[in-house]
Coordinates of C-alpha atoms in Angstrom, one line a residue:
M3 CA 126.0 51.4 49.0
S4 CA 125.5 52.7 45.2
I5 CA 124.3 56.2 44.0
T6 CA 121.5 56.3 44.3
S7 CA 120.7 55.1 47.5
I8 CA 123.3 58.0 48.9
K9 CA 122.0 60.7 47.7
T10 CA 118.4 58.9 49.1
S11 CA 120.2 59.0 52.5
I12 CA 121.3 62.3 52.6
I13 CA 118.0 63.8 51.3
A14 CA 116.4 61.4 54.6
I15 CA 118.6 63.7 57.2
L16 CA 117.3 66.3 55.7
M17 CA 113.9 65.6 56.2
V18 CA 114.1 64.7 59.9
A19 CA 116.4 67.9 60.3
L20 CA 114.3 70.3 58.4
T21 CA 110.7 68.5 59.6
G22 CA 112.4 68.2 63.4
C23 CA 114.3 71.6 64.7
F24 CA 112.9 73.4 67.2
Q25 CA 111.9 76.8 67.0
V26 CA 109.9 79.3 69.0
E27 CA 108.4 83.1 68.2
I28 CA 107.9 85.4 69.0
D29 CA 104.6 87.4 69.9
A30 CA 105.4 91.2 69.9
P31 CA 104.7 95.0 69.6
D32 CA 106.7 96.7 66.7
S33 CA 106.2 99.9 68.7
V34 CA 104.6 100.8 72.0
E35 CA 103.6 104.3 73.7
Q36 CA 105.4 105.0 76.4
N37 CA 105.0 104.3 80.1
A38 CA 101.4 101.3 78.2
I39 CA 101.4 97.5 79.3
F40 CA 102.2 95.2 76.5
E41 CA 102.3 91.6 75.8
M42 CA 105.2 89.8 74.6
T43 CA 104.3 85.7 74.0
A44 CA 106.2 82.9 72.9
T45 CA 105.0 79.8 70.9
P46 CA 107.2 76.8 70.2
K47 CA 106.9 74.5 67.2
K48 CA 108.3 71.2 67.0
N49 CA 109.2 71.2 70.1
K50 CA 109.8 67.3 73.2
G51 CA 107.9 67.8 76.2
E52 CA 107.7 70.8 78.2
V53 CA 109.3 74.3 77.5
S54 CA 110.7 76.5 79.0
Y55 CA 111.7 80.4 78.4
Q56 CA 114.1 83.0 79.4
W57 CA 112.8 87.0 78.5
S58 CA 115.1 89.7 78.2
L59 CA 115.0 92.7 77.3
N60 CA 118.0 94.4 76.8
D61 CA 120.1 91.6 77.9
D62 CA 118.7 92.1 81.1
L63 CA 116.3 88.5 82.4
I64 CA 112.4 90.4 82.8
S65 CA 110.5 86.6 82.5
E66 CA 110.2 83.3 83.0
S67 CA 107.0 82.5 81.5
V68 CA 105.7 82.1 78.4
T69 CA 103.3 85.0 78.2
H70 CA 104.9 88.3 79.7
Y71 CA 103.6 91.8 80.9
T72 CA 105.1 95.2 81.3
M73 CA 105.5 98.8 80.3
L74 CA 109.4 100.8 79.0
P75 CA 109.1 104.5 80.5
A76 CA 111.8 105.4 78.3
L77 CA 112.1 106.0 75.0
G78 CA 114.2 104.8 72.0
E79 CA 115.0 100.9 70.6
Y80 CA 115.0 98.2 72.6
T81 CA 116.0 94.1 71.9
L82 CA 113.6 91.7 73.6
T83 CA 115.1 88.5 73.5
V84 CA 113.2 85.2 73.6
S85 CA 115.0 81.9 75.2
A86 CA 113.7 78.5 75.3
V87 CA 114.8 75.2 75.7
D88 CA 112.0 71.7 75.8
E89 CA 113.2 69.0 77.5
E90 CA 115.2 67.1 75.7
G91 CA 117.6 69.9 75.1
N92 CA 116.6 71.3 71.8
E93 CA 117.3 76.0 72.0
D94 CA 116.6 77.8 70.4
S95 CA 116.0 82.4 71.0
Q96 CA 114.8 84.2 68.9
S97 CA 114.7 89.0 68.5
K98 CA 113.1 91.7 68.4
T99 CA 113.2 95.4 68.0
I100 CA 110.1 97.3 70.0
T101 CA 109.9 101.4 69.4
V102 CA 108.4 103.5 71.9
V103 CA 107.1 106.0 71.2
A104 CA 106.2 109.6 73.7
Q105 CA 102.6 110.0 74.8
P106 CA 100.3 112.2 73.8
S107 CA 101.1 115.5 75.9
L108 CA 98.4 116.8 78.1
N109 CA 101.0 120.2 78.4
P110 CA 104.7 120.7 76.6
D111 CA 105.6 122.7 79.3
F112 CA 105.0 121.8 82.5
S113 CA 106.3 122.0 85.6
F114 CA 106.8 118.9 88.5
G115 CA 108.5 119.6 91.9
I116 CA 109.6 116.0 93.0
N117 CA 110.5 115.9 96.9
V118 CA 112.4 113.3 98.0
S119 CA 112.3 112.4 102.2
D120 CA 112.7 109.2 103.9
K121 CA 110.2 107.8 105.3
A122 CA 111.1 110.6 109.3
G123 CA 110.0 113.5 106.4
F124 CA 113.8 114.1 106.3
A125 CA 115.1 115.7 103.2
I126 CA 117.6 113.3 100.8
A127 CA 119.8 115.3 99.0
E128 CA 121.6 114.0 95.8
A129 CA 120.0 111.7 95.7
P130 CA 119.1 110.6 91.4
V131 CA 114.9 111.6 90.4
T132 CA 113.6 110.3 86.7
I133 CA 110.5 111.1 85.4
N134 CA 109.8 109.3 81.8
G135 CA 113.8 108.7 80.7
T136 CA 114.6 111.9 81.8
T137 CA 117.1 113.3 85.9
V138 CA 117.7 116.0 88.0
M139 CA 119.6 115.5 91.2
T140 CA 117.9 116.2 94.6
D141 CA 119.4 119.2 96.0
Q142 CA 120.9 120.5 99.8
Y143 CA 116.2 120.3 100.7
G144 CA 115.1 117.1 99.5
L145 CA 113.6 118.8 96.3
A146 CA 113.9 118.2 92.4
Q147 CA 112.8 120.6 90.2
F148 CA 112.0 119.2 86.2
D149 CA 110.5 122.6 84.9
G150 CA 109.7 121.9 80.5
I151 CA 108.6 118.5 80.5
S152 CA 105.9 117.5 79.1
Q153 CA 103.9 116.5 81.8
T154 CA 101.2 113.0 80.1
S155 CA 98.7 110.9 81.2
L156 CA 101.0 108.9 82.8
M157 CA 104.5 109.6 84.6
L158 CA 106.6 107.6 86.0
V159 CA 108.7 108.9 88.5
S160 CA 111.7 107.2 90.2
A161 CA 114.0 108.2 93.4
S162 CA 117.0 105.9 94.8
K163 CA 120.1 106.5 97.0
E164 CA 122.5 104.3 99.0
G165 CA 120.9 103.3 101.7
Y166 CA 117.8 103.1 100.8
L167 CA 115.8 101.0 98.7
T168 CA 114.6 102.6 95.0
Q169 CA 110.9 103.7 94.7
T170 CA 109.1 104.7 91.6
Y171 CA 105.9 105.9 91.4
Q172 CA 103.3 106.0 88.3
Y173 CA 101.0 109.2 88.9
N174 CA 97.9 109.6 87.1
F175 CA 96.4 113.1 85.7
D176 CA 93.2 113.4 83.6
A177 CA 93.7 116.5 82.1
A178 CA 96.6 119.1 81.3
Q179 CA 97.6 120.9 84.3
E180 CA 100.9 123.4 84.9
S181 CA 102.1 122.0 88.0
A182 CA 102.6 120.0 90.0
V183 CA 104.2 118.9 93.6
A184 CA 104.6 115.6 94.7
T185 CA 107.0 113.3 98.7
L186 CA 108.2 110.7 97.6
A187 CA 109.6 109.1 101.0
L188 CA 112.1 105.5 100.6
Q189 CA 112.4 103.3 102.5
D190 CA 116.1 102.5 104.5
L191 CA 117.9 99.4 104.3
N192 CA 118.8 97.2 107.5
A193 CA 122.2 98.6 108.4
V194 CA 122.6 95.2 109.2
I195 CA 125.1 92.9 106.9
H196 CA 126.1 89.0 107.3
T197 CA 128.4 87.4 105.9
V198 CA 128.7 83.8 105.6
D199 CA 130.2 81.2 103.5
S200 CA 128.0 80.4 99.9
N201 CA 129.8 77.7 99.5
E202 CA 127.6 76.2 103.2
A203 CA 124.6 76.1 103.1
I204 CA 122.0 79.3 104.4
D205 CA 120.1 79.5 107.8
I206 CA 119.9 83.1 108.4
V207 CA 116.7 84.5 110.4
E208 CA 116.9 88.6 111.0
T209 CA 115.1 89.6 114.9
E210 CA 113.2 91.7 113.7
L211 CA 109.6 90.2 112.2
H212 CA 111.4 86.8 112.7
T213 CA 112.2 87.6 109.4
K214 CA 114.5 84.0 107.7
L215 CA 116.4 83.1 104.2
I216 CA 116.7 79.2 103.9
V217 CA 119.3 79.2 100.5
D218 CA 121.5 76.0 99.4
A219 CA 124.8 75.7 98.8
N220 CA 126.5 76.6 95.3
S221 CA 123.7 79.0 94.9
F222 CA 124.6 81.8 93.8
V223 CA 126.7 83.5 90.4
D224 CA 127.3 86.7 89.0
A225 CA 126.7 89.0 86.6
N226 CA 129.1 86.3 83.5
G227 CA 126.8 83.2 85.3
N228 CA 129.8 82.2 86.9
T229 CA 129.7 80.1 89.9
V230 CA 130.6 82.9 93.3
T231 CA 132.5 80.8 95.9
G232 CA 133.7 82.4 98.8
E233 CA 131.4 85.2 101.7
I234 CA 129.0 87.1 99.7
D235 CA 127.5 89.7 102.5
I236 CA 123.4 89.8 102.5
T237 CA 121.1 91.7 104.0
I238 CA 117.7 91.5 104.4
T239 CA 114.8 94.3 105.4
P240 CA 112.3 92.9 107.5
I241 CA 109.4 95.9 106.7
D242 CA 106.4 96.3 108.5
I243 CA 103.6 96.3 107.0
R244 CA 101.9 98.7 109.6
A245 CA 104.1 101.2 109.0
V246 CA 105.4 101.1 105.8
D247 CA 102.8 103.6 105.3
N248 CA 103.5 106.0 102.2
A249 CA 107.4 104.9 101.7
F250 CA 104.9 101.9 100.5
L251 CA 107.0 100.4 97.5
G252 CA 104.9 101.7 94.5
G253 CA 101.6 103.2 96.3
A254 CA 101.0 99.0 95.9
Q255 CA 100.1 99.5 92.9
A256 CA 100.3 96.3 91.0
L257 CA 100.8 94.2 86.8
T258 CA 99.1 90.7 86.9
S259 CA 99.5 87.3 85.7
S260 CA 96.8 88.4 82.7
G261 CA 98.0 92.4 82.9
E262 CA 95.5 93.3 84.1
A263 CA 97.1 97.1 86.3
V264 CA 95.4 96.6 89.6
A265 CA 95.5 97.7 93.6
L266 CA 97.6 95.3 96.4
I267 CA 96.3 93.9 99.8
S268 CA 99.7 93.6 102.0
T269 CA 100.1 90.8 104.5
G270 CA 103.7 90.6 104.4
M271 CA 107.0 92.0 102.3
A272 CA 110.6 91.9 102.8
D273 CA 113.6 92.8 100.8
Y274 CA 116.9 91.1 100.1
Q275 CA 119.9 91.8 98.1
F276 CA 123.7 90.3 97.8
A277 CA 126.7 91.1 96.7
Q278 CA 130.2 89.8 96.9
N279 CA 132.8 92.5 97.6
G280 CA 131.0 95.5 96.6
V281 CA 129.3 93.9 93.4
A282 CA 125.4 91.5 93.2
V283 CA 125.4 88.6 93.7
S284 CA 122.2 86.5 92.0
L285 CA 120.7 83.1 92.6
A286 CA 121.9 80.6 89.8
E287 CA 119.3 79.4 87.7
G288 CA 117.2 76.9 88.3
A289 CA 118.1 77.2 92.2
S290 CA 115.5 78.4 94.8
A291 CA 114.9 79.4 98.4
V292 CA 113.0 80.0 100.8
I293 CA 112.1 82.9 103.1
E294 CA 110.1 83.0 105.5
M295 CA 108.6 85.9 108.1
D296 CA 105.9 86.8 111.5
M297 CA 102.3 87.5 110.0
V298 CA 101.9 90.0 111.5
V299 CA 98.0 90.9 110.8
T300 CA 95.8 88.2 110.8
T301 CA 92.9 90.5 108.9
G302 CA 92.8 92.1 105.4
D303 CA 92.3 95.3 104.6
D304 CA 89.0 94.2 103.3
G305 CA 88.2 92.2 106.2
R306 CA 89.3 88.8 105.2
E307 CA 90.7 86.9 108.0
F308 CA 93.6 84.1 107.2
V309 CA 94.3 81.2 109.0
E310 CA 96.7 78.1 108.6
G311 CA 97.0 76.8 105.3
D312 CA 95.9 79.3 103.3
T313 CA 97.4 80.3 99.8
I314 CA 98.2 84.0 98.8
E315 CA 100.2 85.0 95.5
M316 CA 104.0 86.6 95.6
W317 CA 104.7 89.7 94.3
W318 CA 108.3 91.4 93.1
F319 CA 108.6 94.9 93.0
D320 CA 109.6 96.3 89.9
T321 CA 111.8 99.9 89.9
T322 CA 111.3 100.2 85.8
T323 CA 107.9 99.4 86.0
G324 CA 106.6 100.8 89.2
F325 CA 104.4 97.5 89.4
W326 CA 104.6 94.6 91.6
I327 CA 104.4 92.1 89.4
E328 CA 103.1 88.6 90.3
D329 CA 104.9 85.8 90.6
G330 CA 103.5 82.6 92.0
M331 CA 102.4 81.6 95.8
G332 CA 103.0 81.9 98.8
S333 CA 101.3 80.1 102.6
V334 CA 99.9 80.8 105.8
E335 CA 101.5 78.3 108.4
L336 CA 101.9 77.8 112.2
S337 CA 104.7 79.3 114.1
D338 CA 105.3 79.7 117.9
T339 CA 107.4 82.9 116.7
S340 CA 105.1 85.1 115.5
E341 CA 102.5 87.4 118.3
T342 CA 99.1 86.1 115.6
G343 CA 101.2 82.3 116.0
L344 CA 100.9 82.7 112.2
K345 CA 103.7 83.2 109.6
L346 CA 104.1 83.6 106.2
V347 CA 106.0 81.2 104.2
A348 CA 107.3 81.1 100.2
T349 CA 109.8 79.5 98.0
V350 CA 111.5 83.0 95.3
K351 CA 113.6 81.7 92.3
H352 CA 115.3 85.0 92.4
F353 CA 115.1 87.4 94.7
T354 CA 114.4 91.0 95.0
T355 CA 111.7 93.0 97.1
W356 CA 108.6 90.5 97.8
N357 CA 105.6 90.6 98.5
W358 CA 103.3 88.1 100.3
D359 CA 99.5 90.0 98.8
Y360 CA 96.2 89.6 97.3
Y361 CA 94.4 91.6 95.4
K362 CA 90.4 91.5 94.1
Q363 CA 89.4 89.6 91.2
E364 CA 85.5 90.0 90.9
D365 CA 84.2 92.7 93.4
R366 CA 86.4 96.5 91.9
S367 CA 86.2 99.6 92.9
S368 CA 87.3 102.7 90.9
I369 CA 87.7 106.1 92.8
V370 CA 87.6 109.9 92.0
F371 CA 89.0 112.3 93.8
N372 CA 88.7 115.9 94.1
C373 CA 89.6 118.2 96.1
L374 CA 87.2 121.9 96.2
K375 CA 88.4 124.9 97.8
N376 CA 85.5 126.4 100.1
G377 CA 82.6 124.8 98.0
Q378 CA 84.2 125.7 94.8
S379 CA 86.3 124.0 92.1
L380 CA 89.7 124.9 91.1
A381 CA 90.8 126.6 88.4
S382 CA 92.9 125.5 85.5
D383 CA 96.3 126.1 86.4
E384 CA 96.0 124.5 90.8
S385 CA 96.4 121.1 91.9
C386 CA 96.0 119.3 95.3
A387 CA 98.3 116.5 96.8
I388 CA 95.8 113.2 97.6
T389 CA 97.5 111.1 99.9
A390 CA 95.1 108.3 100.7
S391 CA 95.8 105.3 103.8
S392 CA 94.7 102.5 104.9
E393 CA 95.9 100.7 107.3
T394 CA 98.5 99.1 105.6
M395 CA 99.0 100.8 102.6
S396 CA 98.9 104.9 101.2
R397 CA 99.6 105.9 98.1
Q398 CA 99.1 108.9 97.3
F399 CA 97.9 111.8 94.4
V400 CA 98.3 114.2 92.3
A401 CA 94.8 116.5 90.8
G402 CA 94.1 119.5 88.6
S403 CA 90.7 120.9 88.3
E404 CA 89.0 117.9 87.2
G405 CA 90.5 114.7 89.4
V406 CA 91.7 111.8 89.2
T407 CA 90.4 108.1 89.6
A408 CA 92.4 106.0 91.0
I409 CA 91.4 102.0 88.7
N410 CA 90.9 98.6 90.0
T411 CA 90.8 99.2 93.8
P412 CA 89.8 96.2 96.6
P413 CA 86.1 97.3 98.3
N414 CA 85.4 96.9 101.4
V415 CA 88.7 99.0 102.9
T416 CA 87.9 101.9 104.5
Y417 CA 90.4 104.8 103.3
S418 CA 91.3 107.9 105.8
V419 CA 92.3 110.9 102.9
N420 CA 94.7 113.7 103.3
V421 CA 95.0 116.5 100.9
N422 CA 96.1 120.4 101.0
S423 CA 97.2 122.4 98.0
A424 CA 99.5 125.5 99.1
A425 CA 100.7 128.3 97.3
D426 CA 100.6 131.9 97.1
G427 CA 102.1 131.8 100.1
A428 CA 98.4 130.3 101.2
L429 CA 97.7 126.7 102.8
W430 CA 94.2 125.5 101.8
V431 CA 93.3 121.7 103.1
G432 CA 90.8 119.0 103.9
S433 CA 90.4 115.9 104.6
E434 CA 87.4 112.9 104.7
T435 CA 87.2 109.6 106.4
F436 CA 85.7 106.8 104.0
T437 CA 84.7 103.5 102.5
T438 CA 84.9 102.3 99.3
V439 CA 82.2 99.6 98.2
S440 CA 82.3 98.3 94.1
G441 CA 81.4 99.8 91.1
N442 CA 82.2 103.7 91.0
N443 CA 82.8 106.1 93.9
V444 CA 83.6 109.2 94.5
V445 CA 85.6 111.0 96.8
T446 CA 85.6 114.9 97.1
V447 CA 87.6 117.2 99.3
D448 CA 86.4 120.0 100.1
M449 CA 89.7 122.3 101.9
E450 CA 89.6 125.3 104.3
L451 CA 91.9 128.2 103.9
Q452 CA 94.1 127.6 106.9
Q453 CA 95.2 130.6 109.6
T454 CA 98.8 130.3 109.5
N455 CA 101.2 131.4 111.7
T456 CA 104.9 133.4 111.6
G457 CA 107.6 132.1 113.7
Y458 CA 111.3 132.6 112.7
I459 CA 114.4 130.0 112.9
Q460 CA 117.6 130.5 113.8
C461 CA 121.0 128.8 115.3
R462 CA 123.9 128.7 117.9
I463 CA 127.3 127.1 118.4
I464 CA 129.1 127.7 121.5
N465 CA 132.2 126.7 121.2
E466 CA 133.6 126.9 124.7
E467 CA 133.3 130.3 125.4
I468 CA 133.1 131.6 122.4
T469 CA 128.9 131.5 120.7
S470 CA 128.3 133.4 117.5
L471 CA 125.6 132.5 115.2
A472 CA 125.0 129.9 112.3
P473 CA 123.4 130.5 109.3
C474 CA 122.1 126.7 108.9
D475 CA 119.1 124.0 107.0
A476 CA 116.1 123.6 108.6
I477 CA 113.2 120.8 107.7
I478 CA 110.3 121.3 108.8
S479 CA 107.3 119.5 108.5
S480 CA 103.9 118.8 110.4
G481 CA 100.1 117.1 110.1
T482 CA 98.4 120.0 108.5
I483 CA 100.8 122.1 106.3
T484 CA 103.6 120.6 103.5
E485 CA 107.0 120.7 104.5
Q486 CA 109.1 123.7 104.4
L487 CA 112.8 123.8 103.3
M488 CA 114.8 126.1 105.3
D489 CA 117.8 128.1 105.3
T490 CA 119.1 131.2 107.3
T491 CA 122.0 132.0 105.7
G492 CA 120.8 134.5 104.0
A493 CA 118.3 135.7 106.4
N494 CA 118.2 139.4 108.6
N495 CA 120.9 138.7 111.4
L496 CA 120.3 134.7 109.9
R497 CA 117.2 134.6 110.8
A498 CA 115.0 132.7 108.5
P499 CA 111.0 133.5 108.9
F500 CA 108.5 130.2 108.7
V501 CA 104.5 129.9 108.7
Y502 CA 103.0 127.0 110.1
V503 CA 99.3 126.4 111.8
A504 CA 98.2 127.0 115.4
G505 CA 97.5 123.6 117.2
D506 CA 100.3 121.6 115.0
V507 CA 103.6 119.9 116.6
L508 CA 106.2 121.1 114.0
D509 CA 108.6 118.5 113.4
I510 CA 112.3 120.3 112.4
S511 CA 115.0 118.4 111.3
T512 CA 118.1 121.6 112.0
T513 CA 121.8 121.1 110.5
I514 CA 124.6 123.7 110.0
G515 CA 128.2 123.4 108.1
G516 CA 130.8 120.1 108.9
G517 CA 128.3 117.8 109.8
L518 CA 126.1 118.5 113.5
F519 CA 122.4 117.5 113.2
Q520 CA 119.4 118.2 115.8
D521 CA 115.7 117.0 115.7
L522 CA 114.1 118.7 117.8
L523 CA 109.1 118.8 118.8
I524 CA 107.9 121.4 119.3
D525 CA 104.2 122.0 120.0
T526 CA 102.4 124.9 118.6
A527 CA 99.8 124.9 121.5
T528 CA 101.5 125.8 124.1
V529 CA 103.3 129.1 121.8
N530 CA 102.5 132.5 123.8
G531 CA 103.1 135.7 120.8
T532 CA 106.0 134.7 118.4
L533 CA 107.3 131.0 118.4
D534 CA 111.0 132.4 118.0
L535 CA 113.6 129.4 117.7
E536 CA 117.0 129.6 118.8
I537 CA 118.7 126.4 117.9
I538 CA 121.8 125.4 119.5
F539 CA 124.9 123.6 118.7
D540 CA 127.1 123.2 121.6
V541 CA 130.6 121.6 120.5
S542 CA 132.5 122.1 124.2
Y543 CA 134.1 119.2 124.4
D544 CA 135.7 119.8 127.8
A545 CA 136.4 116.7 130.1
V546 CA 135.8 113.7 126.8
G547 CA 139.6 113.9 124.8
D548 CA 139.1 110.2 124.7
N549 CA 135.7 111.2 122.7
L550 CA 137.5 113.0 119.6
Y551 CA 137.4 111.3 116.6
T552 CA 139.2 112.0 113.4
F553 CA 138.8 110.2 109.5
E554 CA 140.7 109.2 108.2
C555 CA 140.2 108.3 103.9
V556 CA 142.5 105.5 101.9
D557 CA 143.0 103.9 99.0
E558 CA 143.8 100.6 98.3
A559 CA 147.8 102.1 98.6
G560 CA 147.2 103.5 101.7
D561 CA 147.5 106.9 100.7
A562 CA 145.4 109.4 102.3
V563 CA 142.5 110.1 99.1
D564 CA 139.3 112.6 100.0
C565 CA 135.6 111.2 101.1
N566 CA 132.9 112.0 101.8
I567 CA 131.8 110.6 105.9
I568 CA 128.5 109.1 107.2
W569 CA 128.9 107.8 110.5
Y570 CA 126.4 106.5 112.6
D571 CA 125.9 105.8 116.6
Q572 CA 124.5 102.7 117.8
F573 CA 120.5 104.2 117.9
E574 CA 121.6 104.8 113.6
N575 CA 121.8 108.7 115.1
I576 CA 123.6 110.5 112.5
I577 CA 127.3 112.1 114.1
F578 CA 128.5 112.9 111.1
E579 CA 127.3 113.2 107.6
G580 CA 129.5 115.7 104.8
N581 CA 132.8 115.6 103.7
I582 CA 135.5 115.2 105.0
S583 CA 137.5 118.3 103.4
E584 CA 134.8 120.2 106.0
L585 CA 136.2 119.1 109.8
T586 CA 139.5 121.2 108.6
D587 CA 137.1 124.0 107.3
P588 CA 137.8 127.1 109.1
N589 CA 134.0 128.0 109.6
S590 CA 133.4 125.0 110.6
P591 CA 132.3 123.9 114.3
W592 CA 133.9 120.5 114.6
T593 CA 137.3 120.8 117.0
D594 CA 140.3 120.6 115.2
G595 CA 138.4 118.7 112.8
K596 CA 138.5 116.7 115.2
V597 CA 133.8 114.7 116.0
Y598 CA 132.8 114.0 119.4
I599 CA 132.4 110.2 119.2
E600 CA 130.7 108.3 122.3
S601 CA 130.9 104.6 121.8
P602 CA 133.2 104.2 118.6
E603 CA 132.8 100.5 119.0
S604 CA 129.1 100.4 119.1
G605 CA 129.4 102.3 115.3
F606 CA 129.1 101.2 112.8
G607 CA 129.7 103.4 108.7
D608 CA 130.2 104.4 105.0
A609 CA 132.9 106.5 103.0
W610 CA 132.4 107.1 99.2
L611 CA 134.3 108.7 96.3
R612 CA 132.7 109.2 93.2
G613 CA 134.5 110.6 90.1
S614 CA 133.9 111.2 86.1
G615 CA 134.2 107.6 84.7
Y616 CA 134.9 105.4 88.6
Y617 CA 133.7 105.3 91.7
L618 CA 135.2 104.8 95.0
G619 CA 133.1 102.7 98.0
S620 CA 134.9 101.0 101.7
Y621 CA 135.2 98.1 102.1
G622 CA 134.9 98.5 106.0
F623 CA 136.3 100.4 108.0
D624 CA 139.4 100.2 111.4
I625 CA 138.9 101.7 114.7
N626 CA 142.0 103.0 116.5
T627 CA 141.3 103.8 120.5
S628 CA 144.6 104.6 121.0
T629 CA 144.9 107.0 117.8
K630 CA 141.4 107.8 118.1
I631 CA 141.3 107.3 113.9
I632 CA 138.5 105.9 112.0
K633 CA 140.5 104.5 108.3
F634 CA 137.6 103.4 105.9
V635 CA 139.7 101.7 102.8
L636 CA 138.5 102.7 99.6
I637 CA 138.8 100.2 97.1
S638 CA 137.7 100.8 93.1
Q639 CA 133.5 99.5 92.1
P640 CA 131.5 99.4 89.2
V641 CA 130.7 102.3 87.8

């Protein structure tokens, strides 16, 4: 071959390489405002057939669509990457940096109090709460107080705690306010854990709502993409939409596949979590799973009727943004177990909290909520807490003198609206019921000053023949008054005052040092005179020695270690919660550091120890009915 022919061949090869190289391009903004929805789009070049995509943000997978919408709550720089592959296996990836800048501030010196509770209204302590990237831990009363932060038009609030689903909520503000208070309710996780062999096909049905999971064998990978072998733990949490109330994740706010923020109407919801040795695992790329659950309502909040064969959009909850993200379709099928004769079915490619929901694509409504006090507008430094609830969802708002607006809500939905405002010992409440119509809706609730009474609470310990007053904490809630967090420690004679509205039923949860809990309901309609409550904790254990147990924690080497413990009975009532050292505290109400447990084999619990740079968590426990010891073995887990 001549030199000229060789040169020609090389040029031809180079031309083929240059003209046939598959590429993907990113179209996304260089900078975005904090909590502003933005679009990212991938454009393939010289691809062979269909192209598959994977978007990641700071190495976390966020989407597999050609176009994706999201928002970012924390200031700083983020690396956005798209990886693409065509039908012939040609691959390319591109990255770019996106800078998140601050939203305009409505008030740079804003106070925002976030109360975190479970669905029953009981406070959750030591829960991290994050607002626009700043984190504060809740105190013993479940309060995370943010002072001196910037109030923006959208404030993203997130709260989490082991044993609960992470709740993320978007609070919108139409004007500057001095302060606001809101409550985040957390949905508890199912306490039942299924341990299965990941090398075999998985088919699990939960008793509640017949919630089902079907997965092929060898479908899971670890964080590094390696195939998982051996046993894995599966937690399935069915969520009955008829009773989700204010724990509805995100308040049913959603982001459609076209990037529009809308309000959803739910027909079913369930959460799925998978772990091996306490470390999360996920579905492998290309794998899928079938999920099912009873359809408990066949008529949506807006009157839509569902029958066999109908399809419903699928949504998963994004704890980063507080949005439900549209992702695929589910279907309605016949069921032999559901009380309605119908079930919800879907095929999914990843796991999270999934929702069979829909929204109004054409006729929409918006709602402006306003609060008045005896017909007068709120002052500039006043606000009111608003809860708007339909049959299957509940959403909270905080409104100032300018009100607050909810957009893209479904028409023909009836809401019960309850509002309250508390300041300087005065309580204002109001309520309204209305049905949305297409277009603009204005709902004004006139609050009235409530006549409140003063009650008192104190706690007493009885141990055999010894009786004494003891400091305690209490949470007092009712239908009309905001939740009150009590600590009797500094009160005169350990007797602390609280306020209530005559006729209300008070839900009172009391705790005392050492992890003793007691709940009771008080109907104040039957009260004559002063409501004086003495909560009795009887820790006398005559003739019950066989039911006195000691807790122990050891590390992997078998050495005793400090730990925090929570222990439940078979009905999920908390028997003990606290540090193990509290049991032997001289002021502890527990006799000789022992806890009365009636049926230990029917109970369950957890233990943990967190330190700087490390975390020890329990992997099961051992109950020795001879020595009366419940022992937790703590193993090191990733921080």
